[in-house]
CSV table of C-alpha atoms in Angstrom, one decimal:
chain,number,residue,atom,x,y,z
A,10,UNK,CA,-29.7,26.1,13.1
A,11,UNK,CA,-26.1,26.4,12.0
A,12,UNK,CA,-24.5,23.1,12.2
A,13,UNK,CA,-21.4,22.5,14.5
A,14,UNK,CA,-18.8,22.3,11.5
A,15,UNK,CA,-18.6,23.4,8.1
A,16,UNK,CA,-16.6,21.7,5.8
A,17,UNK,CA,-14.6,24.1,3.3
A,18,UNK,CA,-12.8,21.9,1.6
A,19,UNK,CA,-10.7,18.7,1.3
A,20,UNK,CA,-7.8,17.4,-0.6
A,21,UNK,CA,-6.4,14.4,-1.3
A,22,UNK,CA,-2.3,14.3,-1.5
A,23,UNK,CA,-0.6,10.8,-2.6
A,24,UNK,CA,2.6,9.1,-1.2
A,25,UNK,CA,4.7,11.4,-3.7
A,26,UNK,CA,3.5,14.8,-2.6
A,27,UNK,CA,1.0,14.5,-6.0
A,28,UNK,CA,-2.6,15.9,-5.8
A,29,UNK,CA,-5.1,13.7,-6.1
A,30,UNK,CA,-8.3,15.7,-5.8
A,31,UNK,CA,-9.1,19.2,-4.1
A,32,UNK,CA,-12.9,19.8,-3.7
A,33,UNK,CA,-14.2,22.9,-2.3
A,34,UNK,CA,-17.4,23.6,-0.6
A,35,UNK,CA,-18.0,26.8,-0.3
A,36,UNK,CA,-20.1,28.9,-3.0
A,37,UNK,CA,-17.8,31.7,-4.1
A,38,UNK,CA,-15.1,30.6,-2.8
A,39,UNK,CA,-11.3,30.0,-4.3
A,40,UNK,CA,-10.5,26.5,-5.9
A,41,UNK,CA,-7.0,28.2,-5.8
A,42,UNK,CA,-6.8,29.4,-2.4
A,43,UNK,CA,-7.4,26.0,-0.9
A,44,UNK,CA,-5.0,24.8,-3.6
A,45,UNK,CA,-2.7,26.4,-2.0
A,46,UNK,CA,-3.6,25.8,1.7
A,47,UNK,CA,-3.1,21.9,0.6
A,48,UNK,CA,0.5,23.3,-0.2
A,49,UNK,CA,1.8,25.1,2.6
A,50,UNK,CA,-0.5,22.3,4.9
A,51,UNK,CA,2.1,19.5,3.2
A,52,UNK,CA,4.7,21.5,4.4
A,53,UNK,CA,3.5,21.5,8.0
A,54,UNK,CA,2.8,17.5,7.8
A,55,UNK,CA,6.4,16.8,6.9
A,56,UNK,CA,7.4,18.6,10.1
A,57,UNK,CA,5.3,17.2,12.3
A,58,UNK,CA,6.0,13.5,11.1
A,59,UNK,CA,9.8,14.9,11.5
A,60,UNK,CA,8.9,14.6,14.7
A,61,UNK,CA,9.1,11.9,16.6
A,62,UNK,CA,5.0,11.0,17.3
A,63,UNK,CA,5.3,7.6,15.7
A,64,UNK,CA,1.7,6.1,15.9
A,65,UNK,CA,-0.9,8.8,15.2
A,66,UNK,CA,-2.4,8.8,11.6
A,67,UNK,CA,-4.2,12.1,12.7
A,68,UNK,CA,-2.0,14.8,12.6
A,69,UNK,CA,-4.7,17.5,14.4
A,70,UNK,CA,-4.9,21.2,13.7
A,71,UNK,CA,-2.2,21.8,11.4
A,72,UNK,CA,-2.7,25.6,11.5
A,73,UNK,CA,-5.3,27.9,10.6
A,74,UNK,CA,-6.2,30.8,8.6
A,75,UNK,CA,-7.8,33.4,8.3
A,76,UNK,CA,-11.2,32.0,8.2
A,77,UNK,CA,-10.3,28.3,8.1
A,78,UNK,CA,-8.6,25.9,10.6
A,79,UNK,CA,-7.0,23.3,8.7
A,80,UNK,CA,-6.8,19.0,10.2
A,81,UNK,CA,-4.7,16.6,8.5
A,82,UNK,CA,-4.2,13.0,8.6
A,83,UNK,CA,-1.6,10.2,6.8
A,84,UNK,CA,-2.3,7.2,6.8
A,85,UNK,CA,0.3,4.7,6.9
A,86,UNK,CA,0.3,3.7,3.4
A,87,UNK,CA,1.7,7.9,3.1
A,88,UNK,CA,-1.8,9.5,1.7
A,89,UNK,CA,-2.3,12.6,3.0
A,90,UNK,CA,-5.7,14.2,3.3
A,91,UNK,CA,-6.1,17.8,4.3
A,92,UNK,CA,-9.4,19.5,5.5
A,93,UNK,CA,-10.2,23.2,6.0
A,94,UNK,CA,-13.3,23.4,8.5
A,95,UNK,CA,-14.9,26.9,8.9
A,96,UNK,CA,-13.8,28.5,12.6
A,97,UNK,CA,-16.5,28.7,14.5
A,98,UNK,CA,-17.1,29.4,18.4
A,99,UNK,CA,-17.9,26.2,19.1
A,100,UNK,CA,-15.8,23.2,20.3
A,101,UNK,CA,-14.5,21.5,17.5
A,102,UNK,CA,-14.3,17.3,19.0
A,103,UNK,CA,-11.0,15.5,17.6
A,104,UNK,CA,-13.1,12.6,17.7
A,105,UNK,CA,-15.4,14.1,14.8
A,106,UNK,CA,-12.6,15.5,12.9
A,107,UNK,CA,-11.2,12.2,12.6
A,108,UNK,CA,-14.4,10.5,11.9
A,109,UNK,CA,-14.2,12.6,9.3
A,110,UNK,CA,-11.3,11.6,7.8
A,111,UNK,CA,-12.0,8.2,8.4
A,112,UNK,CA,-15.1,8.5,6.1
A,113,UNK,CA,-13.0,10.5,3.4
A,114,UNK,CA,-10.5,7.6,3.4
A,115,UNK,CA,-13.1,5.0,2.6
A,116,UNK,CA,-14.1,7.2,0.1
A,117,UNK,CA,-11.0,6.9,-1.4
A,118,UNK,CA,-10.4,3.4,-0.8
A,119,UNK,CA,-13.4,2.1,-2.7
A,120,UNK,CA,-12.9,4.6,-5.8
A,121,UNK,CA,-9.2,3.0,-5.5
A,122,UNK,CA,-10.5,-0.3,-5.7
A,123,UNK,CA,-12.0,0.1,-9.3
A,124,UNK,CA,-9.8,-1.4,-11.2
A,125,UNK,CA,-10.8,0.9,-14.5
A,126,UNK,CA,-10.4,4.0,-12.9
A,127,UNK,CA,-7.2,5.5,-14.3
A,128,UNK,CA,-7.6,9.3,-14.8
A,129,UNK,CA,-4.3,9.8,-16.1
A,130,UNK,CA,-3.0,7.2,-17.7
A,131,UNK,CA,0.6,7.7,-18.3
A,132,UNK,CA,2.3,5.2,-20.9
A,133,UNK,CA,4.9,4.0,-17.9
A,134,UNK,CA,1.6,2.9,-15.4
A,135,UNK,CA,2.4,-0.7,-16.1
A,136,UNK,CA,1.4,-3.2,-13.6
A,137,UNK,CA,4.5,-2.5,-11.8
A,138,UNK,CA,3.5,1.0,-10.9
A,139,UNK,CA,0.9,1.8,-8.5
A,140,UNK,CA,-1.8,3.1,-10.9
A,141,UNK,CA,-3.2,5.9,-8.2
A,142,UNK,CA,-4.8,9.0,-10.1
A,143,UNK,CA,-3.3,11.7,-10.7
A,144,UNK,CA,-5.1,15.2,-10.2
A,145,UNK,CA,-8.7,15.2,-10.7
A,146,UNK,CA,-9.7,19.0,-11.2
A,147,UNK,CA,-12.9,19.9,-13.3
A,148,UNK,CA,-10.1,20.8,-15.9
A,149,UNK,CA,-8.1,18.2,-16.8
A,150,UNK,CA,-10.0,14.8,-15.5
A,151,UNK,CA,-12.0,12.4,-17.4
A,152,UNK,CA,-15.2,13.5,-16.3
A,153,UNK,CA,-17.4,10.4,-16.3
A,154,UNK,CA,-14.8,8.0,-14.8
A,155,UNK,CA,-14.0,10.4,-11.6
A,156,UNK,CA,-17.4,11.1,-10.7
A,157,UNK,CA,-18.0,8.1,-8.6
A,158,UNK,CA,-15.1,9.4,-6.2
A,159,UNK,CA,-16.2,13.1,-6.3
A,160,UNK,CA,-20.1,12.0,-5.7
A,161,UNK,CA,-18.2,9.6,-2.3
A,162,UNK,CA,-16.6,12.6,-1.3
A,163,UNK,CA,-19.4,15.1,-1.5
A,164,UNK,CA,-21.9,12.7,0.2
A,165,UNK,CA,-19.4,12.7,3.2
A,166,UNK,CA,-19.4,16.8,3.4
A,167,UNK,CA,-23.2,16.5,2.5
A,168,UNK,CA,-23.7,14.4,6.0
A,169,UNK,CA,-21.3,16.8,7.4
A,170,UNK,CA,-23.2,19.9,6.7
A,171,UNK,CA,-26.7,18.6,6.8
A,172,UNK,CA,-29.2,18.3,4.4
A,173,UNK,CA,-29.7,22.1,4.5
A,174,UNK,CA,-26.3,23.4,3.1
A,175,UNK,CA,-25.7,21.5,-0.4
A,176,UNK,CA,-23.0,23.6,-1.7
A,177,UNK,CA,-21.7,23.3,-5.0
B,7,UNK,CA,-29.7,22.8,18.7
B,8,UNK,CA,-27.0,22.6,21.5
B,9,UNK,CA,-23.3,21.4,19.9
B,10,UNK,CA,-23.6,18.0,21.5
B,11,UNK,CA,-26.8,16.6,20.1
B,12,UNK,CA,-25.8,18.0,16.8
B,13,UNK,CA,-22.2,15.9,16.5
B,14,UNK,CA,-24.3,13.2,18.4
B,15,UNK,CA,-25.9,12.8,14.8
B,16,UNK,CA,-22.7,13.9,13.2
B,17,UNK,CA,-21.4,10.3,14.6
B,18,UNK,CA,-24.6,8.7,13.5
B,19,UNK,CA,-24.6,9.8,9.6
B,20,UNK,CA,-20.7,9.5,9.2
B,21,UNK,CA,-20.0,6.3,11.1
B,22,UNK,CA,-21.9,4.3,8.6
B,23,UNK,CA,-19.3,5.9,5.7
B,24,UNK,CA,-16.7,6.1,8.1
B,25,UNK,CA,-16.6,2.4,9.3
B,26,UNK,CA,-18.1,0.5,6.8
B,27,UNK,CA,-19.7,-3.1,7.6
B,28,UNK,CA,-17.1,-6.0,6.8
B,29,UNK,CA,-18.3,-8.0,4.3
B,30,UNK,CA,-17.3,-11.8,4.6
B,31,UNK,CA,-17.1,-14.1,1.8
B,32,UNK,CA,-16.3,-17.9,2.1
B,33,UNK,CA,-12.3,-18.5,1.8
B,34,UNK,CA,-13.1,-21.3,-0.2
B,35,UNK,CA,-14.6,-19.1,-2.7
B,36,UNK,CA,-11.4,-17.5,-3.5
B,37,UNK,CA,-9.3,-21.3,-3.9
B,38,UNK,CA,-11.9,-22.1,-6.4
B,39,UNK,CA,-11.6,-18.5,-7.9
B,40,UNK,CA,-7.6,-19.0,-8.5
B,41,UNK,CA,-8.1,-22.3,-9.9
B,42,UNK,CA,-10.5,-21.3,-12.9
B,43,UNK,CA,-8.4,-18.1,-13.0
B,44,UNK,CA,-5.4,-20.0,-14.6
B,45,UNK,CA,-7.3,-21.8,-17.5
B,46,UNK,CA,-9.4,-19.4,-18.8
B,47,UNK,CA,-6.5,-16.8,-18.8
B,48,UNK,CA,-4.9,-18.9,-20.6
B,49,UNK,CA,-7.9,-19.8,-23.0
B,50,UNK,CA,-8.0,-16.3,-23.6
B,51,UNK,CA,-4.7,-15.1,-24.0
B,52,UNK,CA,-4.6,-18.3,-26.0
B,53,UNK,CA,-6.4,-16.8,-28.5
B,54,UNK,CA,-5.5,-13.6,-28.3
B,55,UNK,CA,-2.1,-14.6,-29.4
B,56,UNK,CA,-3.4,-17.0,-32.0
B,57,UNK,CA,-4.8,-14.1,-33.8
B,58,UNK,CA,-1.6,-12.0,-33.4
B,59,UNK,CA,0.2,-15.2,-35.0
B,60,UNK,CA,-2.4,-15.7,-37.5
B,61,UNK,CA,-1.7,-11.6,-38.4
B,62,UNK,CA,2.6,-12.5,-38.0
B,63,UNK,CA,1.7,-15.5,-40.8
B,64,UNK,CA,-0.3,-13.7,-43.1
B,65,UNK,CA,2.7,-10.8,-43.3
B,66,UNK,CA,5.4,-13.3,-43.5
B,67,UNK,CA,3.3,-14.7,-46.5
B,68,UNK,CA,3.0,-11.7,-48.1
B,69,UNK,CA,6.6,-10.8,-47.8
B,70,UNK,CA,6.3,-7.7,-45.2
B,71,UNK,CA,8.4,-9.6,-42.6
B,72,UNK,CA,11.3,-12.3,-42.5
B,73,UNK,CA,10.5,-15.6,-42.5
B,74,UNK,CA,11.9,-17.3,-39.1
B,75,UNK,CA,13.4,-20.8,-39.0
B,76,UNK,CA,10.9,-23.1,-37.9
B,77,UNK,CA,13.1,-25.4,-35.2
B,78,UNK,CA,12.5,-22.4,-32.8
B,79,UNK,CA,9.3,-20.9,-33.5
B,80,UNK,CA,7.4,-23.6,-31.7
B,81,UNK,CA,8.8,-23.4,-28.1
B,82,UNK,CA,9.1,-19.6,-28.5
B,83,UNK,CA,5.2,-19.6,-28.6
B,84,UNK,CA,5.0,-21.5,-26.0
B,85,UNK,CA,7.2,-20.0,-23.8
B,86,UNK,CA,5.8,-16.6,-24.4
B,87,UNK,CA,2.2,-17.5,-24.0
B,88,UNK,CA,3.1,-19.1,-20.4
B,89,UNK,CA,5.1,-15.8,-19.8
B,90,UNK,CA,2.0,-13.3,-21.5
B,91,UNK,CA,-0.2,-15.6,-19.0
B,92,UNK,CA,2.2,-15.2,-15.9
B,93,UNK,CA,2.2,-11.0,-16.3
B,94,UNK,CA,-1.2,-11.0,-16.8
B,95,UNK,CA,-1.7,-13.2,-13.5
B,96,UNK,CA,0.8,-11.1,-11.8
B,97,UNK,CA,-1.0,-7.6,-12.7
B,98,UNK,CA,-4.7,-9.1,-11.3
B,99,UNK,CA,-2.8,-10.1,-8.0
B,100,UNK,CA,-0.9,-7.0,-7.9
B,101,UNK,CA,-3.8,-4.5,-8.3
B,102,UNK,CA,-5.6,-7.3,-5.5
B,103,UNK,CA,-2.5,-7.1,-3.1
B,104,UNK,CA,-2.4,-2.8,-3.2
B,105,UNK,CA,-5.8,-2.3,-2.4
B,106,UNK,CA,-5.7,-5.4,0.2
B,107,UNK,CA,-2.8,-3.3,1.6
B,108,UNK,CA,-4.9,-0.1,1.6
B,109,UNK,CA,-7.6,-1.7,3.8
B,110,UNK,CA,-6.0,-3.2,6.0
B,111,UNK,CA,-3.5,-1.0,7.2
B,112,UNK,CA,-6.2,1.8,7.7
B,113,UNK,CA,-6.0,1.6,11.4
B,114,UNK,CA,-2.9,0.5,12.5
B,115,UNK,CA,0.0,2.9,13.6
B,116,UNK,CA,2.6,3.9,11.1
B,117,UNK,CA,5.5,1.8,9.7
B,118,UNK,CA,8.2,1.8,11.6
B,119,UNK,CA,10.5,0.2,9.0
B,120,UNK,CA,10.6,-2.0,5.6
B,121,UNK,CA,10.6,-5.1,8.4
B,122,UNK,CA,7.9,-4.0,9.7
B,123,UNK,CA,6.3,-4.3,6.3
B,124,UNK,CA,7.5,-7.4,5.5
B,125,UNK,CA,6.3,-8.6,8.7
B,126,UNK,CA,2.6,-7.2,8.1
B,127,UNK,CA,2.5,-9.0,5.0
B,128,UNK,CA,3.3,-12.6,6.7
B,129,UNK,CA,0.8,-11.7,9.1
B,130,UNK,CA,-2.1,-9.8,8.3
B,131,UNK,CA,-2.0,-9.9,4.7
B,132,UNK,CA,-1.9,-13.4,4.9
B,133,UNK,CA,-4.4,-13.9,7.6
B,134,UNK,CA,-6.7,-12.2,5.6
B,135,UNK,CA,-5.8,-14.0,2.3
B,136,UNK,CA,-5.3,-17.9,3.4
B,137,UNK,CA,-6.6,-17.7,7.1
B,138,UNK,CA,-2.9,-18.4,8.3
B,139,UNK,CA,0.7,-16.6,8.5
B,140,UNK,CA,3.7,-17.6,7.3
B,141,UNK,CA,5.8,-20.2,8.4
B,142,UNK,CA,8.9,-18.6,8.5
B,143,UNK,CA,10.8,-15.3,7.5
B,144,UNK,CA,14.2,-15.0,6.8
B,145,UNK,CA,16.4,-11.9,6.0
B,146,UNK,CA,19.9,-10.9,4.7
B,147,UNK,CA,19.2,-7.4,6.3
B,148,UNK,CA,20.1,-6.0,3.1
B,149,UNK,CA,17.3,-6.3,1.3
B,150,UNK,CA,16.3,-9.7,0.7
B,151,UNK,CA,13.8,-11.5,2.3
B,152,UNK,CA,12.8,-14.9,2.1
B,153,UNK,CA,9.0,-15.9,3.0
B,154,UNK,CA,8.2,-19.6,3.6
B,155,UNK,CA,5.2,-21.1,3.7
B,156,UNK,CA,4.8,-24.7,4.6
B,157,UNK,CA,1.3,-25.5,3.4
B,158,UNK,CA,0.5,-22.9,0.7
B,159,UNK,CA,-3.3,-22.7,0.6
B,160,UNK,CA,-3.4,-23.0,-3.7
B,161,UNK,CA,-0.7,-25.5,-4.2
B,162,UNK,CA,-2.3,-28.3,-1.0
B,163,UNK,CA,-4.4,-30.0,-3.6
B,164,UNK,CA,-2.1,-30.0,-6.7
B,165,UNK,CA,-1.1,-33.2,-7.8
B,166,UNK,CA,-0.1,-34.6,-11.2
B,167,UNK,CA,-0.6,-38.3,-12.6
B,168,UNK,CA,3.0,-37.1,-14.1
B,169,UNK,CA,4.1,-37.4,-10.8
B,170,UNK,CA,5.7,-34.8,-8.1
B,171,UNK,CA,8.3,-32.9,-10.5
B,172,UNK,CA,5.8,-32.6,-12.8
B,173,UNK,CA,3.5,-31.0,-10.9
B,174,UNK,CA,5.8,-28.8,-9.0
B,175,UNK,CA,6.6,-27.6,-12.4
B,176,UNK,CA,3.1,-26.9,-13.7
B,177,UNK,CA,2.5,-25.3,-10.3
B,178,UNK,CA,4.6,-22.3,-10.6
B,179,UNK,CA,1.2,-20.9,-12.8
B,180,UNK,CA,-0.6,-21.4,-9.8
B,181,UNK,CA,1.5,-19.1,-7.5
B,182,UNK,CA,2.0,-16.2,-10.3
B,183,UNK,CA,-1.1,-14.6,-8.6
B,184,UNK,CA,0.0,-14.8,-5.4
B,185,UNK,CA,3.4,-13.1,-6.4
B,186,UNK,CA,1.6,-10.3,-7.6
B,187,UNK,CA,-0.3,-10.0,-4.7
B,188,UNK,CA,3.0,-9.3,-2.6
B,189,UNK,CA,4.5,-7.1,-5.3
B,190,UNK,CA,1.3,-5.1,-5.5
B,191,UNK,CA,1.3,-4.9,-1.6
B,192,UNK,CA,5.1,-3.8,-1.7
B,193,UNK,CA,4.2,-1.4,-4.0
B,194,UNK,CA,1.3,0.6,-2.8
B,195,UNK,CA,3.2,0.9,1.0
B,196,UNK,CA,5.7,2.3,-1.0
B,197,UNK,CA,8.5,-0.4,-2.1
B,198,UNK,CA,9.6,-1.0,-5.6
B,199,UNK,CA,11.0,-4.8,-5.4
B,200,UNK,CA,11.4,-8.0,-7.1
B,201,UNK,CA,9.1,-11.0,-5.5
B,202,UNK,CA,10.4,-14.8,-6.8
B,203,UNK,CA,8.2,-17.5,-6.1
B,204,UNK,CA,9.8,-21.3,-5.9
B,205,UNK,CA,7.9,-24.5,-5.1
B,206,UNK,CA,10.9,-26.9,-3.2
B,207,UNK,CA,8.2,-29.4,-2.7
B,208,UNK,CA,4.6,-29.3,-3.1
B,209,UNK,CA,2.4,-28.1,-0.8
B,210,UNK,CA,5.7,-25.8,0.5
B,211,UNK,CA,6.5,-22.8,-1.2
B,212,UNK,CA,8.8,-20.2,-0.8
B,213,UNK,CA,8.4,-16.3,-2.0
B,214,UNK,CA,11.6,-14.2,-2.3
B,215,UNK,CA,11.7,-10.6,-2.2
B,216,UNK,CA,14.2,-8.5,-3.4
B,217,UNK,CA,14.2,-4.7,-2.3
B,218,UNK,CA,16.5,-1.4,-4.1
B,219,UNK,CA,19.5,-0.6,-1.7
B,220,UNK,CA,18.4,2.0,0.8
B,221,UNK,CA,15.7,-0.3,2.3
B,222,UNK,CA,16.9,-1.7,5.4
């Protein structure tokens, strides 16, 4: 039985427009391409915070794609997470979609709270500057310390998908 | 497996990740925290910098560096262990106060404006922290701000057999986590500023916060 959404992929964007993490889902698929759908999606966020629509963290469809429809959501602090669900026929609930983010920002929030976590760790990330991580690709990250947050975020896509579809 | 069931369990395996459980812990656990926190920072960075003297000594022995007049070198130490200890204190707090911020500002509407994050530091911030709000919040409206609080939870059972100045002075260790706290706060919701604690008169003491021009 297909499940009702498929999650293609997620990233994570920081206050300062930096990535944070992109993770895709989908066997075969392009890290870049959804690399670049985090892009133009920041593009669309900034417009619709423009606009007036003061108290909604969840931004909704952003816009979608050829084969993706792409959510976002900020949260006050200015994170932005981007997700690129799979269209299907089906109704796709707002409530799930932000259930969804909801569980991607507790993801991040307890990998955030680890106080030795510092992927990048620039000379000037004193205690003055907020130490949040940099980007975490396979390429450049230090692979032990991120996996914590990568496992977090793939449990939540697991749940997502159901038991059926581990994709890596 | 018609849509509805399916996101029926969707809710059920998410909303344990989504919404984690709160976890309580007894507010007195965190006064007793702070007070142990100061001492045995200080017994460590303590001898931390007693080994980096020890190092200084053996070079100035052997010539590698100028010998310093001795009248000075004494309260120097001093001054800059107390100082190592207040940064140190400050950073703990800091990374405490960011992540504090991150939690609890998950689902309230945005920001409207730096007052509005002042004010969510009196008041949920410090709910959270010390189980009351601040006493009183004044503002230049140009970028400083001036918290009051009348009885600050780690200085109401301070006392000194020195008497009051005395441990008014000795207090200001006391607070250096607590500044941090704000600063780290400030920080992650996206304001670089200054926090400066004073102690008027135990148990009262008053934060002031200092934002860059362009904050409202």
């Amino acid at each position: 039985m297909p499940p009702a959404l498929r999650i293609n992929a997620v990233a994570f964007v920081s206050a300062s427009n930096a990535p944070i993490l992109v993770r895709t889902f989908v066997d075969g698929g392009d890290d870049l391409k959804y690399h670049y759908l985090a892009h133009t999606s920041l593009d669309v966020i900034e417009e619709r915070i423009a606009q007036p629509k003061f108290n909604e963290c969840y931004l909704g469809l952003l816009f979608s794609m050829e084969d993706v429809a792409v959510y976002g959501f900020m949260t006050p602090l200015k994170l932005k997470i981007v997700v690129a669900l799979a269209l299907t026929d089906t109704v796709v609930r707002d409530a799930d979609v932000v259930l969804i983010f909801k569980a991607f920002h507790t993801a991040y929030m307890r990998s955030i709270s680890n106080p030795f976590l510092r992927v990048h760790a620039s000379p000037e990330s004193s205690a003055l500057v907020d130490p949040s991580p940099a980007l975490l690709t396979e390429a450049n990250a230090d692979a032990r310390k991120v996996t914590a947050f990568k496992r977090r975020v793939d449990d939540v896509a697991r749940s997502v998908l159901g038991h059926d579809n581990i994709l890596e | 497996m018609n849509p509805s069931t399916s996101t029926a369990s969707l809710l059920q395996t998410l909303a344990p990740i989504a919404d984690p459980v709160v976890r309580l812990a007894d507010g007195a656990l965190l006064d007793y925290l702070l007070i142990e926190l100061v001492p045995t920072l200080a017994d460590s960075s303590s001898v931390a910098s007693a080994r980096a003297t020890h190092t200084e000594n053996e070079m100035r022995a052997a010539g590698l560096l100028p010998a310093r007049s001795a009248k000075d070198k004494d309260k120097e130490a001093s001054d800059k262990e107390e100082d190592a200890l207040r940064a140190r204190l400050e950073a703990v707090g800091a990374h405490v106060g960011a992540n504090l911020a991150e939690r609890l500002s998950r689902d309230r509407a945005r920001f409207a404006d730096t007052l509005d994050i002042i004010k969510f530091i009196c008041k949920d911030v410090w709910q959270a922290v010390w189980a009351k709000q601040i006493d009183n919040l004044r503002t230049n409206h140009r970028g400083v701000y001036v918290l009051q609080d009348n009885n600050f939870r780690p200085l109401s059972r301070i006392s000194s057999h020195e008497g009051p100045q005395e441990a008014a002075r000795r207090a200001k260790l006391y607070v250096a986590w607590s500044t941090g706290l704000i600063r780290g706060a400030l920080a992650r919701m996206g304001l670089q500023g200054t926090v400066i604690p004073e102690i008027p008169s135990l148990p009262q003491c008053t934060f002031q916060i200092k934002l860059p021009k362009g904050a409202s």
